[in-house]
Coordinates of C-alpha atoms in Angstrom, one line a residue:
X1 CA 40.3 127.1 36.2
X2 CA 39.1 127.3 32.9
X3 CA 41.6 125.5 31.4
X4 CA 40.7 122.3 33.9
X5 CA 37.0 122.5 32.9
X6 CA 37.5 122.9 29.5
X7 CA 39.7 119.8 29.7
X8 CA 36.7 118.1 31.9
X9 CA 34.5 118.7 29.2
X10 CA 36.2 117.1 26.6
X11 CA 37.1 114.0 28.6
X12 CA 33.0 113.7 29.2
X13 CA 32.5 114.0 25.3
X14 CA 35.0 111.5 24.8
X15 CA 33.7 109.0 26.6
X16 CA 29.9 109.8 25.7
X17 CA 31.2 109.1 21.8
X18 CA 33.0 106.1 22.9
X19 CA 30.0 104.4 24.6
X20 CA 27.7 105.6 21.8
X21 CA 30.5 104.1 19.2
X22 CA 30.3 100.7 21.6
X23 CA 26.7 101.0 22.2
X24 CA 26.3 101.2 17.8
X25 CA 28.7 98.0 17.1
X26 CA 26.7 95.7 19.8
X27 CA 23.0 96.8 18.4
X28 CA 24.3 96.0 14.9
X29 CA 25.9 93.2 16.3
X30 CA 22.7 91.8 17.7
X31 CA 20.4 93.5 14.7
X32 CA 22.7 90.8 12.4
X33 CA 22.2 87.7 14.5
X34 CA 18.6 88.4 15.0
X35 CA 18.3 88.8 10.8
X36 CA 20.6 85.7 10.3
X37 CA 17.8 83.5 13.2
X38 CA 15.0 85.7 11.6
X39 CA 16.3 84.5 7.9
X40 CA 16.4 81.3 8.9
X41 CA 12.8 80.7 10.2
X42 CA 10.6 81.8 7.0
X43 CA 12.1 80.1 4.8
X44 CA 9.1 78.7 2.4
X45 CA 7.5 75.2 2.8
X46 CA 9.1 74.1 -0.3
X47 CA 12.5 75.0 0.9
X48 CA 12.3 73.1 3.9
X49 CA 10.7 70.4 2.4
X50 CA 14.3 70.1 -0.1
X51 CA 16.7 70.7 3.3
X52 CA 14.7 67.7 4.9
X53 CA 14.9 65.6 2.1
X54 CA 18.4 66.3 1.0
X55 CA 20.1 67.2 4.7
X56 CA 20.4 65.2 7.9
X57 CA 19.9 67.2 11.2
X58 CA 23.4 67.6 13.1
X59 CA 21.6 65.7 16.2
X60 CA 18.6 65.3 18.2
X61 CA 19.2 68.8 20.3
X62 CA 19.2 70.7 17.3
X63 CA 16.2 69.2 15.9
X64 CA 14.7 70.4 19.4
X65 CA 16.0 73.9 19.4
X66 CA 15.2 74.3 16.1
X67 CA 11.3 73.2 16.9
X68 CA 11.4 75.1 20.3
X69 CA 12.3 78.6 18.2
X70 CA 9.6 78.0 15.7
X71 CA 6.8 77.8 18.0
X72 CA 8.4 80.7 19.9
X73 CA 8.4 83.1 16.8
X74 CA 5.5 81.4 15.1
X75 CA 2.4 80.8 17.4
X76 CA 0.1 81.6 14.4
X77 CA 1.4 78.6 12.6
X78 CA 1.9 75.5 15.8
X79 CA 1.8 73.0 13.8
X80 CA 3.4 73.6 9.5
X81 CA 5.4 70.2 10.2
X82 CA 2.5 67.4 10.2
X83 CA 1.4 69.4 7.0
X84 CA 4.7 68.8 5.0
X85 CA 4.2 65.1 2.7
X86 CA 8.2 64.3 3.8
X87 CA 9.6 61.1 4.0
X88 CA 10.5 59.9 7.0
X89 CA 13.9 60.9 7.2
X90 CA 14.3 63.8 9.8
X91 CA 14.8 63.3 13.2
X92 CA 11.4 64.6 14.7
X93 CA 10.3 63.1 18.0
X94 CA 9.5 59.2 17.3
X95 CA 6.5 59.8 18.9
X96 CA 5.0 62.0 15.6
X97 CA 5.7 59.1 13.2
X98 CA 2.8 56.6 13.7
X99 CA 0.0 58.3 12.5
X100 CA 1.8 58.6 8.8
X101 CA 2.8 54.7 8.9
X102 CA -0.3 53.5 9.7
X103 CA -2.5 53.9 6.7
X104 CA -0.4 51.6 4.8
X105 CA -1.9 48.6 7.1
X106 CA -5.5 50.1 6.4
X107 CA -5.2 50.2 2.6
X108 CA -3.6 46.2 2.6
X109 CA -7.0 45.7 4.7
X110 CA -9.0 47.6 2.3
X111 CA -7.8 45.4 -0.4
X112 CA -7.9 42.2 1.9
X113 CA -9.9 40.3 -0.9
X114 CA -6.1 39.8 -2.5
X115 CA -6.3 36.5 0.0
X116 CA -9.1 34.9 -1.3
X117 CA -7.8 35.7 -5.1
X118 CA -5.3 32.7 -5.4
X119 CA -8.1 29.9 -6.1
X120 CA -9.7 32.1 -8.3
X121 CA -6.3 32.2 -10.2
X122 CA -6.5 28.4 -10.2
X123 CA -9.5 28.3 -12.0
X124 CA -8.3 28.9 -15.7
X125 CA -6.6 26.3 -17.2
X126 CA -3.2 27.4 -17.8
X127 CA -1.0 28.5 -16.4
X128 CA -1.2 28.0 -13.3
X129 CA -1.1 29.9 -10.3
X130 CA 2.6 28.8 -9.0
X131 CA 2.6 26.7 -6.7
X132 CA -0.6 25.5 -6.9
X133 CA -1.3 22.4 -6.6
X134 CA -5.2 21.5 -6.8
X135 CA -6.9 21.2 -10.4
X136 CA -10.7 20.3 -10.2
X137 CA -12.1 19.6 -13.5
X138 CA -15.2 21.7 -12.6
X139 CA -13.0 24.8 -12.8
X140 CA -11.9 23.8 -16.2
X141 CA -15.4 23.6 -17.6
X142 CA -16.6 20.5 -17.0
X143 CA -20.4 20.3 -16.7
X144 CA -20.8 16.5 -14.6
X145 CA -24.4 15.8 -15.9
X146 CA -23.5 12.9 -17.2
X147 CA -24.8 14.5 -21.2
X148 CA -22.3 17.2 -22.1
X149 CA -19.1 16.1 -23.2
X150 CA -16.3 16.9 -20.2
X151 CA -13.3 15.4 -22.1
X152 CA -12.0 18.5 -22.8
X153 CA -12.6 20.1 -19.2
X154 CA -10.2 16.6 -17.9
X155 CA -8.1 17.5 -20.8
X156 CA -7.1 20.9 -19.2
X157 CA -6.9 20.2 -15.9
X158 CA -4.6 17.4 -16.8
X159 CA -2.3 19.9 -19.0
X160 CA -2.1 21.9 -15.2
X161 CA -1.4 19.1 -13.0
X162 CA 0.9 17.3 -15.2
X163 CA 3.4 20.7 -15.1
X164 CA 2.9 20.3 -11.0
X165 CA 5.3 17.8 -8.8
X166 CA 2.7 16.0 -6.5
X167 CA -0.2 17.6 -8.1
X168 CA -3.6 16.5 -7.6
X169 CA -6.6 16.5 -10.2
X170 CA -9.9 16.1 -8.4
X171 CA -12.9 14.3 -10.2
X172 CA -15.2 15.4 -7.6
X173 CA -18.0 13.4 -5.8
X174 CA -22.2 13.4 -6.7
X175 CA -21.4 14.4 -10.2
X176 CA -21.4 12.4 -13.0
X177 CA -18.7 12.6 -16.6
X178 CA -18.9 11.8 -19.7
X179 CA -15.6 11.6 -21.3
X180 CA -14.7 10.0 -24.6
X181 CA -11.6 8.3 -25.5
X182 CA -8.4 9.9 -22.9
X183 CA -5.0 10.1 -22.4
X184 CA -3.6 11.0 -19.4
X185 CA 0.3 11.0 -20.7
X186 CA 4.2 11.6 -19.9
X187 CA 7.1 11.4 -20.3
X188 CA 7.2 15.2 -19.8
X189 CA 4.5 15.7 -16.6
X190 CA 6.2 15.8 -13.1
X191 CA 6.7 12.8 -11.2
X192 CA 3.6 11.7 -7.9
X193 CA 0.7 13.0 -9.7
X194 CA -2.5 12.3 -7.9
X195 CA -6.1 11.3 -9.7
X196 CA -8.2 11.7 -7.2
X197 CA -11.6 10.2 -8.5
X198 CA -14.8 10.5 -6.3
X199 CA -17.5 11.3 -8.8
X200 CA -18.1 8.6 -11.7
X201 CA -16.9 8.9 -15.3
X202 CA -19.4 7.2 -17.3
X203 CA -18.0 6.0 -21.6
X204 CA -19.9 6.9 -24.8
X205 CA -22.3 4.2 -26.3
X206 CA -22.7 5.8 -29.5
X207 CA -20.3 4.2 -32.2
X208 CA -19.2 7.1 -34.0
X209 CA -17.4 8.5 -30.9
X210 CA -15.1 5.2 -31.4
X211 CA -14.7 5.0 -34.7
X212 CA -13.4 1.8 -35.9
X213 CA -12.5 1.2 -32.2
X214 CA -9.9 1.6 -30.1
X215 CA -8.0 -0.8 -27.6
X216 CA -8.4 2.1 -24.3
X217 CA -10.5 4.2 -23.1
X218 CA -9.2 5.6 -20.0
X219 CA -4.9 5.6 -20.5
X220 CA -2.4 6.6 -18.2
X221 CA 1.3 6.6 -19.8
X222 CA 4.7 6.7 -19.6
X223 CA 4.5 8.3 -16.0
X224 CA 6.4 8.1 -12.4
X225 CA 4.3 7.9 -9.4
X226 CA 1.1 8.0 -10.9
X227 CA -2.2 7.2 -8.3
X228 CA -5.5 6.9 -9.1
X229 CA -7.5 6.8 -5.8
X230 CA -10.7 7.6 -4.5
X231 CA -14.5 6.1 -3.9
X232 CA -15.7 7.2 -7.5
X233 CA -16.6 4.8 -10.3
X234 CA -15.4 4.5 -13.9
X235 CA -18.3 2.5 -16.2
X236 CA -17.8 1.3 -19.4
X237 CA -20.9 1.0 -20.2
X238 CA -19.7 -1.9 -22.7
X239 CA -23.1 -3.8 -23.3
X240 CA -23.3 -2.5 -26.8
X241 CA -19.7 -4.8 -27.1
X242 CA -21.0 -7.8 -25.2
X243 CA -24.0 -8.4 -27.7
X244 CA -21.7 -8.3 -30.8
X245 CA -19.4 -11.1 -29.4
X246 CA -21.9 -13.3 -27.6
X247 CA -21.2 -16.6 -27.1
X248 CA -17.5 -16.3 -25.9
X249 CA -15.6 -19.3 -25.7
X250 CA -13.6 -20.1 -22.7
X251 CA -10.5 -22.6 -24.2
X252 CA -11.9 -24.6 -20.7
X253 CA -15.6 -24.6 -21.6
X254 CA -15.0 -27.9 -23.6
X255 CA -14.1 -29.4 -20.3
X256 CA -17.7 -28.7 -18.8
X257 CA -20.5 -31.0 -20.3
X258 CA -23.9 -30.4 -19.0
X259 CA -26.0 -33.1 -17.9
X260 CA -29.1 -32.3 -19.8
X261 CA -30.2 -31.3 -23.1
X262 CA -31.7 -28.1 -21.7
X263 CA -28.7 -26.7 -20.0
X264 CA -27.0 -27.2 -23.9
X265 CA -28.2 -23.6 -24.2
X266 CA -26.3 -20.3 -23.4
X267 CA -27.1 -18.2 -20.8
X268 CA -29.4 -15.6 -21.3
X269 CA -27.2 -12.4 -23.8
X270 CA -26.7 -9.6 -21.5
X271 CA -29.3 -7.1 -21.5
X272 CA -29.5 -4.7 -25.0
X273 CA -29.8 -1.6 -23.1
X274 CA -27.2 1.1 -23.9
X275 CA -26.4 0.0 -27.3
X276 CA -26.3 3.2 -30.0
X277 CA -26.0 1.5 -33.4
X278 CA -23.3 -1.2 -34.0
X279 CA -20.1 -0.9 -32.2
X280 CA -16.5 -1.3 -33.3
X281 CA -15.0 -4.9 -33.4
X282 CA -12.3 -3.6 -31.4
X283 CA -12.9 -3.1 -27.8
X284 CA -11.4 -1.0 -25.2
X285 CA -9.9 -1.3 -21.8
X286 CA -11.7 0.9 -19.6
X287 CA -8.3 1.7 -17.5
X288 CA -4.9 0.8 -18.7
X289 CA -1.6 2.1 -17.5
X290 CA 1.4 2.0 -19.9
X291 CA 5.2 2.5 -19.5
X292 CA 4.9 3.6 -16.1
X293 CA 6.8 3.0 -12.7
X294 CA 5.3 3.7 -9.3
X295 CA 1.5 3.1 -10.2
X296 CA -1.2 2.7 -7.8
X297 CA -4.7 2.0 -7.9
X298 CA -7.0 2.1 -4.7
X299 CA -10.6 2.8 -3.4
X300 CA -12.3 2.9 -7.0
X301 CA -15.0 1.0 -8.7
X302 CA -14.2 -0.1 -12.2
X303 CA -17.9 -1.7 -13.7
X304 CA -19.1 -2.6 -17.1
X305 CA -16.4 -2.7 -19.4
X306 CA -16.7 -3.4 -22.6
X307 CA -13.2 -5.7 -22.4
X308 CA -10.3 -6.1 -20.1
X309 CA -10.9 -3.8 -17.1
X310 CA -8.2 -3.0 -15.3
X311 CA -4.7 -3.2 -17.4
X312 CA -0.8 -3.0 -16.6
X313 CA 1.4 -2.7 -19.7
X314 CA 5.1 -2.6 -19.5
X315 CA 5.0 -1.3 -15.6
X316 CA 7.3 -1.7 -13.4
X317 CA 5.9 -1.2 -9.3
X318 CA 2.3 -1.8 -9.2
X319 CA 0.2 -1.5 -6.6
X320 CA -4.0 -2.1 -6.4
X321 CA -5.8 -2.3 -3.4
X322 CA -9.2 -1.7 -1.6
X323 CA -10.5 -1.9 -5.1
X324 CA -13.8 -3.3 -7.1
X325 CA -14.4 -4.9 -10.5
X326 CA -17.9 -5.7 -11.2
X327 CA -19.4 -7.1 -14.5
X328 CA -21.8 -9.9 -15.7
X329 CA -20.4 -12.6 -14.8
X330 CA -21.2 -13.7 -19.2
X331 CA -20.0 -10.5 -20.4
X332 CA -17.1 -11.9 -22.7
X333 CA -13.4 -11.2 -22.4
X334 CA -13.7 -8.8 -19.4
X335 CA -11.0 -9.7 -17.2
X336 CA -10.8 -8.3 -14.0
X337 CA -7.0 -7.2 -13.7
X338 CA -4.8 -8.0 -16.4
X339 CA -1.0 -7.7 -16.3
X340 CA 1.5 -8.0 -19.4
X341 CA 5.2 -7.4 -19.6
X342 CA 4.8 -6.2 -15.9
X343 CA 7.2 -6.7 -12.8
X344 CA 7.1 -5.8 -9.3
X345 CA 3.4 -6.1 -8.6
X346 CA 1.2 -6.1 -5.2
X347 CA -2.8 -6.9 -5.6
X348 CA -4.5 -7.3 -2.4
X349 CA -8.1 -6.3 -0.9
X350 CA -9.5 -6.7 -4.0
X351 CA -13.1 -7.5 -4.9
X352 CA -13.5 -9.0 -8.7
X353 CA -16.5 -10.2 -10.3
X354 CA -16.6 -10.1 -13.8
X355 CA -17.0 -12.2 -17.4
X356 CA -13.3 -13.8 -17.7
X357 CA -10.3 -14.0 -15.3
X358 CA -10.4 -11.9 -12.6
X359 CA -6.4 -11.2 -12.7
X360 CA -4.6 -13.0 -15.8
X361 CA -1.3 -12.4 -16.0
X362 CA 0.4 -12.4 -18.9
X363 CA 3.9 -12.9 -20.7
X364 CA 7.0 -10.7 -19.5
X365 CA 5.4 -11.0 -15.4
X366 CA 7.8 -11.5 -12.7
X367 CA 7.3 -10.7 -9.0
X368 CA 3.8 -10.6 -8.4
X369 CA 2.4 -10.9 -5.0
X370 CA -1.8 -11.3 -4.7
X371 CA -3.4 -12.0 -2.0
X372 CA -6.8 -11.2 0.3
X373 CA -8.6 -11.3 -3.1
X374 CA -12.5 -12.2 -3.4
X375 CA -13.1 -13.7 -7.0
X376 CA -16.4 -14.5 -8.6
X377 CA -18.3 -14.5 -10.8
X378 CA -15.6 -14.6 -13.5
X379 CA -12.8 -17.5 -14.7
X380 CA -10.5 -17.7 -11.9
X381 CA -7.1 -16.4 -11.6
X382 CA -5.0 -17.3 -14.4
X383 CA -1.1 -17.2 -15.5
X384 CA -1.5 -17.5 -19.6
X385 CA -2.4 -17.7 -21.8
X386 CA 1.1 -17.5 -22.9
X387 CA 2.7 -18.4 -26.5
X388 CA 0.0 -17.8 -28.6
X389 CA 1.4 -18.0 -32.6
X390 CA 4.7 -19.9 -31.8
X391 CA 5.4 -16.5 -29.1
X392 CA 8.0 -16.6 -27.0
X393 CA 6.5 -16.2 -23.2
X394 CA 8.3 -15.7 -19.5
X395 CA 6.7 -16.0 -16.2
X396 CA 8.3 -16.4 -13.2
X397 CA 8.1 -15.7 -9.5
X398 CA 4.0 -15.6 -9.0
X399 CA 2.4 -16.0 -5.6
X400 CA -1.4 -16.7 -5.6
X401 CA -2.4 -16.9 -1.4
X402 CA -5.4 -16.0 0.6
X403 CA -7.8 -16.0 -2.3
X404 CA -11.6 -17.2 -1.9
X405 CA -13.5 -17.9 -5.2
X406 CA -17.0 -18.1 -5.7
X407 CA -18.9 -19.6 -8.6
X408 CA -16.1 -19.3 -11.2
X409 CA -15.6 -21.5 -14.0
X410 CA -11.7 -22.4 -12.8
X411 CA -9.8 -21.3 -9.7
X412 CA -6.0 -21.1 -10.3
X413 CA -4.7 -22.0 -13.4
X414 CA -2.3 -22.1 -16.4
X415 CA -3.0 -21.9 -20.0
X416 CA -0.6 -22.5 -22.7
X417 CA -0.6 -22.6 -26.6
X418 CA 0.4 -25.4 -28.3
X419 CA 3.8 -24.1 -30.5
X420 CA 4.7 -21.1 -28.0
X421 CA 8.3 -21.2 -26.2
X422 CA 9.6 -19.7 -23.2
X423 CA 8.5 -20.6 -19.5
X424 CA 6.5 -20.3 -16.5
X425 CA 8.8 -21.0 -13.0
X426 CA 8.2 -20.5 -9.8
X427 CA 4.5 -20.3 -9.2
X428 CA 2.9 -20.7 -5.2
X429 CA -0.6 -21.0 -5.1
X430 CA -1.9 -20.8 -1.4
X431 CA -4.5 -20.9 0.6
X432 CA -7.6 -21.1 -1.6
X433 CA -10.9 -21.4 -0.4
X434 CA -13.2 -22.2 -3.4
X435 CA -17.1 -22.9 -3.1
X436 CA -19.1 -24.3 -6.5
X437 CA -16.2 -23.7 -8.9
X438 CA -16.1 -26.3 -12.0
X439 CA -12.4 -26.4 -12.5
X440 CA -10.3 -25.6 -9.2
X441 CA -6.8 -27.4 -10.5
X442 CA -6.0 -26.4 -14.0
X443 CA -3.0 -26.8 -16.2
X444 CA -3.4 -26.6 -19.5
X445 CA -1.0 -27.0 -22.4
X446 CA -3.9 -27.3 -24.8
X447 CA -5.2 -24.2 -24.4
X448 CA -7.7 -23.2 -27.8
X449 CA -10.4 -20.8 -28.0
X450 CA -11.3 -21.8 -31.5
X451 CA -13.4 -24.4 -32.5
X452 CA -10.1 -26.5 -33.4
X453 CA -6.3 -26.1 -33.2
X454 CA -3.5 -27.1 -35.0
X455 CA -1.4 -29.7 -33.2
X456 CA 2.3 -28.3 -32.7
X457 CA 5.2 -30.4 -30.9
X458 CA 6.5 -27.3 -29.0
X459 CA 4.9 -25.8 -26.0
X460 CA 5.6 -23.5 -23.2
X461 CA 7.9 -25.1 -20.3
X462 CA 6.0 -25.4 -17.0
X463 CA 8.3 -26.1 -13.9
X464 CA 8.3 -25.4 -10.0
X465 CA 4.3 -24.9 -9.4
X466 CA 3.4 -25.3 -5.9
X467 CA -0.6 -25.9 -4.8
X468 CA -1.5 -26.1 -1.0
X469 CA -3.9 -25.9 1.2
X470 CA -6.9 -25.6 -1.7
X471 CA -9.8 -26.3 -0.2
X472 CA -13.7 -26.4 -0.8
X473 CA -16.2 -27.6 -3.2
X474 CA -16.4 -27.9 -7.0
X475 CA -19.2 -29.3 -10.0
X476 CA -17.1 -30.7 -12.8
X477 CA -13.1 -32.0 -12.0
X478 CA -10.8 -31.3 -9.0
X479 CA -8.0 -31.5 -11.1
X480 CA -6.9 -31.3 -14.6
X481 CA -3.4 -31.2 -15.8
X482 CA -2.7 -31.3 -19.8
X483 CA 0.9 -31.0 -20.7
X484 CA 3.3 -31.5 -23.4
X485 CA 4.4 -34.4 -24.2
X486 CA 7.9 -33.2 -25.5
X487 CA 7.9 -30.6 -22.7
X488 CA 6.4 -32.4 -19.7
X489 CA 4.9 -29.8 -16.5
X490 CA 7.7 -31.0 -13.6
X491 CA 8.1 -30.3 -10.3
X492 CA 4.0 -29.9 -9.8
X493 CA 4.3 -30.2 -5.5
X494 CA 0.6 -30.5 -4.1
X495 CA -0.5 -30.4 -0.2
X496 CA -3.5 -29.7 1.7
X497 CA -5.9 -30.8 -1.4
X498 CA -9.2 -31.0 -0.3
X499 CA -11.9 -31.0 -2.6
X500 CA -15.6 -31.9 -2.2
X501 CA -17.9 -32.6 -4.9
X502 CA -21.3 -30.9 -5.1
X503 CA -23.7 -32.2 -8.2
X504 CA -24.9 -29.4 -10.1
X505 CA -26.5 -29.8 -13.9
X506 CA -22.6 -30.6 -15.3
X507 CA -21.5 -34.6 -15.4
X508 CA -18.7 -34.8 -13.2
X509 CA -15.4 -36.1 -13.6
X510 CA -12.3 -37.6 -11.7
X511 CA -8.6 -36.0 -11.6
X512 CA -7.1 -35.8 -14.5
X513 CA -3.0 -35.6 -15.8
X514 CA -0.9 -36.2 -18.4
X515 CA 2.8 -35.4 -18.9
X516 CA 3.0 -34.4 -15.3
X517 CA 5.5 -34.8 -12.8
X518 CA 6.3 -33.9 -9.3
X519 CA 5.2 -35.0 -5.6
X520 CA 2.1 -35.8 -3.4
X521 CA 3.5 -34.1 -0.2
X522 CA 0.2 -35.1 1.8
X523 CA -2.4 -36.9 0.7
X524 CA -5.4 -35.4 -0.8
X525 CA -9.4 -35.8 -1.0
X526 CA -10.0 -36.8 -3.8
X527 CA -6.6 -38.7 -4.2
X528 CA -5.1 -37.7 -7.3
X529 CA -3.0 -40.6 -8.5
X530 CA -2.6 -39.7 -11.9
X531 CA 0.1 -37.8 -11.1
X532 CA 3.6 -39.1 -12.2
X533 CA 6.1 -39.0 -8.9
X534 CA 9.6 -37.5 -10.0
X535 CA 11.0 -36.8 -13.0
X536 CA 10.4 -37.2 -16.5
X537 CA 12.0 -40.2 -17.9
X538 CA 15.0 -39.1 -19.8
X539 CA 14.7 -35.5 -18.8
X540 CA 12.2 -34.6 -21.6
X541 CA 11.9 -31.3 -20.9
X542 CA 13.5 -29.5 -23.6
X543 CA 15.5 -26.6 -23.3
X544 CA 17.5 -24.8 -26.3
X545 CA 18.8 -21.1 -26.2
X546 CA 15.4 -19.9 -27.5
X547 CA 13.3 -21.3 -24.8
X548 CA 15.4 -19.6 -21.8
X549 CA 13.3 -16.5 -20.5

């Protein structure tokens, strides 16, 4: 009995120590996973801040557990996360990330004047702000009061457009620039530049600023797509010239005789008014273009110059349009539009008044279309004059149509040297309404602004000139055609000729021609029978390997 209790006892014991052993392994068991969790929850800041930048979350559940047990064991601290400057690189609900992505849209409104910066960067002269394309002489310095000098200020803005494709440089409107002697120049500026001139650019009339003178003022060379456009107005101011050369000769003038002693006298010398001691005897174009293709002029005013106004030199594709020259009609040698050693040329809408030809074109013209022009006061429109000195001169292709003239001392005409070589072919003159010119017909192979010329065998060929449809009214001769006599004008076709005289103070003469050949297509009032129908007898007209243009 004892033996079975004893044995009872020690089974009880037995299983007390095993359950107690059991019971020890799972609390130590739990005790380590709870320090392990526990561990893992406090770490610092700093060290979470590393894991989050340097670790990726296993996935999206974990994140959440991991969240879900801090806020358990942590309810004095809800909220470390927000506080911790991480990137955004940990996979926390999407839902926390605004707030930090926002302020970068404030601060870019905060600094929203950046915008309004670029025209500011404009402003200095160079360089540029890229892709910029606007350079306004006013943000370069110019003053426009018409008294400080602003050639520098056109100077700079020039330097910025002329590194720009398609640039503009604005002259702008109700100010007023003086600007000495300019050049606006290639062959290095980008190609389409635009001169956009609305306010008025006024010359010096002080000598010095000349010096012993120059033969431009305004120059645009050796440029592509060059246009100078705009309502503004470029003056010369060239009185101060006018004075020194007063009287000018017109080679026609001896052509005109007045009908009484009184009108023997010159017109009144234009007015003395902005003349600042004695000016150079060279004078300037006010606007010349050299060297250049793709030119166009529109929509200005060119007044006053103190010589040629308007020039093409060596240019190839002109166009002027919607344009005025205006001048005295005595100012001496102020062409309107003159073109030299030019091809490819459009003048049309055009209003010229001036002191010499409003267009003359020159040796080295070919292709040149004018039409819708109003001319007067001036000299007419005029091819020449050409081989001056024994100089070889070319003309050819030249269409003259739709043209009214108004008090002008000739309407359409041609002016040779005697000695010059070359030749002038091809010429249409159309449609020309004329009212109280002197001189509406001319060809003259006589041509001499000096008092007298030396007689000279060779001359200038003239061939293929067509006149039609001219009609209106003149005060001295309908017709006066000059030409060599070893180089005959041939091929002169005339239609349409209507010509009224009105009696003026000038005596008035009959057509006149000599040496010229060609066809009556219609008959014409007055009836010019002087000239010769055909040819030349013998083919006089000359032609050696030097004449041929």
């Amino acid at each position: 009995m004892i033996m079975r209790r004893s044995l009872s006892l020690k089974s009880i014991t037995m299983m007390i120590l095993m359950a107690v052993l059991v019971w020890s392994v799972t609390l130590e068991t739990c005790i380590a996973r709870r320090g392990r969790h526990w561990r893992h929850n406090h770490r610092s800041s700093s060290d979470l801040s590393d894991s989050l930048s340097t670790k990726k979350p296993k996935s999206h559940s974990h994140s959440h557990h991991s969240s879900h047990n801090n806020n358990h064991h942590h309810k004095s601290k809800p909220k470390p996360k927000p506080k911790q400057k991480t990137p955004p690189k940990a996979n926390s609900p999407v839902v926390s990330r605004p707030p930090k992505v926002q302020p970068p849209p404030k601060s870019n409104d905060d600094n929203s004047p950046v915008v309004s910066r670029p025209p500011k960067v404009q402003s200095p002269p160079l360089p540029p702000l890229k892709g910029s394309q606007v350079f306004n002489v006013m943000d370069f310095g110019a003053k426009g009061d018409g008294k400080c000098d602003d050639t520098k200020a056109f100077e700079a803005a020039w330097a910025g457009a002329c590194k720009i494709e398609a640039s503009t440089m604005i002259v702008p409107s109700e100010y007023t620039f003086l600007v000495g002697p300019i050049s606006f120049s290639g062959p290095y500026c980008q190609a389409n530049i635009v001169f956009q001139l609305d306010g008025t650019i006024i010359a010096p009339t002080d000598a010095k600023t000349w010096g012993k003178g120059l033969m431009w003022w305004i120059d645009f060379t050796k440029l592509k797509g060059i246009k100078v456009q705009g309502k503004g107005v470029i003056d010369g101011r060239g009185s101060g010239w006018w004075q020194q050369d007063y009287p000018f000769i017109d080679g026609e003038t001896k052509l005109i005789v007045p009908l009484y002693n009184s009108t023997h006298q010159h017109p009144p010398m234009p007015i003395r008014s902005e003349l600042d001691g004695r000016m150079p005897s060279i004078k300037p174009t006010a606007l010349r273009f050299y060297g250049s293709f793709g030119v166009e002029v529109s929509g200005i005013t060119i007044q006053n110059s103190p010589q040629c106004h308007l020039k093409f030199d060596n240019c190839v594709g002109v166009s002027v349009h919607d344009m005025v020259v205006s001048s005295p009609g005595d100012s001496p040698n102020t062409d309107g539009i003159h073109l030299q050693n030019t091809k490819d040329v459009l003048i049309h809408s055009a209003t010229l008044a001036c002191g010499d030809d409003c267009i003359s074109i020159q040796t080295g013209c070919s292709n040149v279309y004018v039409h819708n022009v109003n001319c007067g006061p001036g000299h007419g429109i005029s091819i020449g004059s050409l081989g001056k000195e024994g100089t070889k001169a070319c003309v050819s292709n030249i269409t003259v149509r739709d043209v009214a003239m108004h008090n002008t001392m000739t309407g359409v005409r041609i002016k040779t040297w005697q000695g010059g070589v070359g030749s002038v072919k091809g010429i249409l003159f159309s449609n020309i309404q004329l009212n109280e010119v002197q001189l509406p017909i001319v060809i003259d192979q006589f041509y001499c602004d000096h008092s007298k010329c030396k007689n000279q065998t060779s001359a200038v060929a003239v061939e293929g000139v067509t006149y039609e449809r001219i009609k209106g009214t003149y005060t001295v001769k309908p017709v006066h055609f000059a030409c060599s006599d070893n180089s005959p004008c041939v091929d002169v076709q005339l239609s349409s000729i209507e010509l009224k005289p009105v009696q003026e103070r000038y005596h008035m003469y009959d057509p006149f021609c000599w040496q010229t050949f060609g066809e009556l297509n219609t008959p014409t009032l007055p009836p010019i029978d002087c000239l010769q129908i055909g040819k030349p007898p013998r083919n006089k007209v000359h032609e050696s390997d030097h004449d041929v243009c």
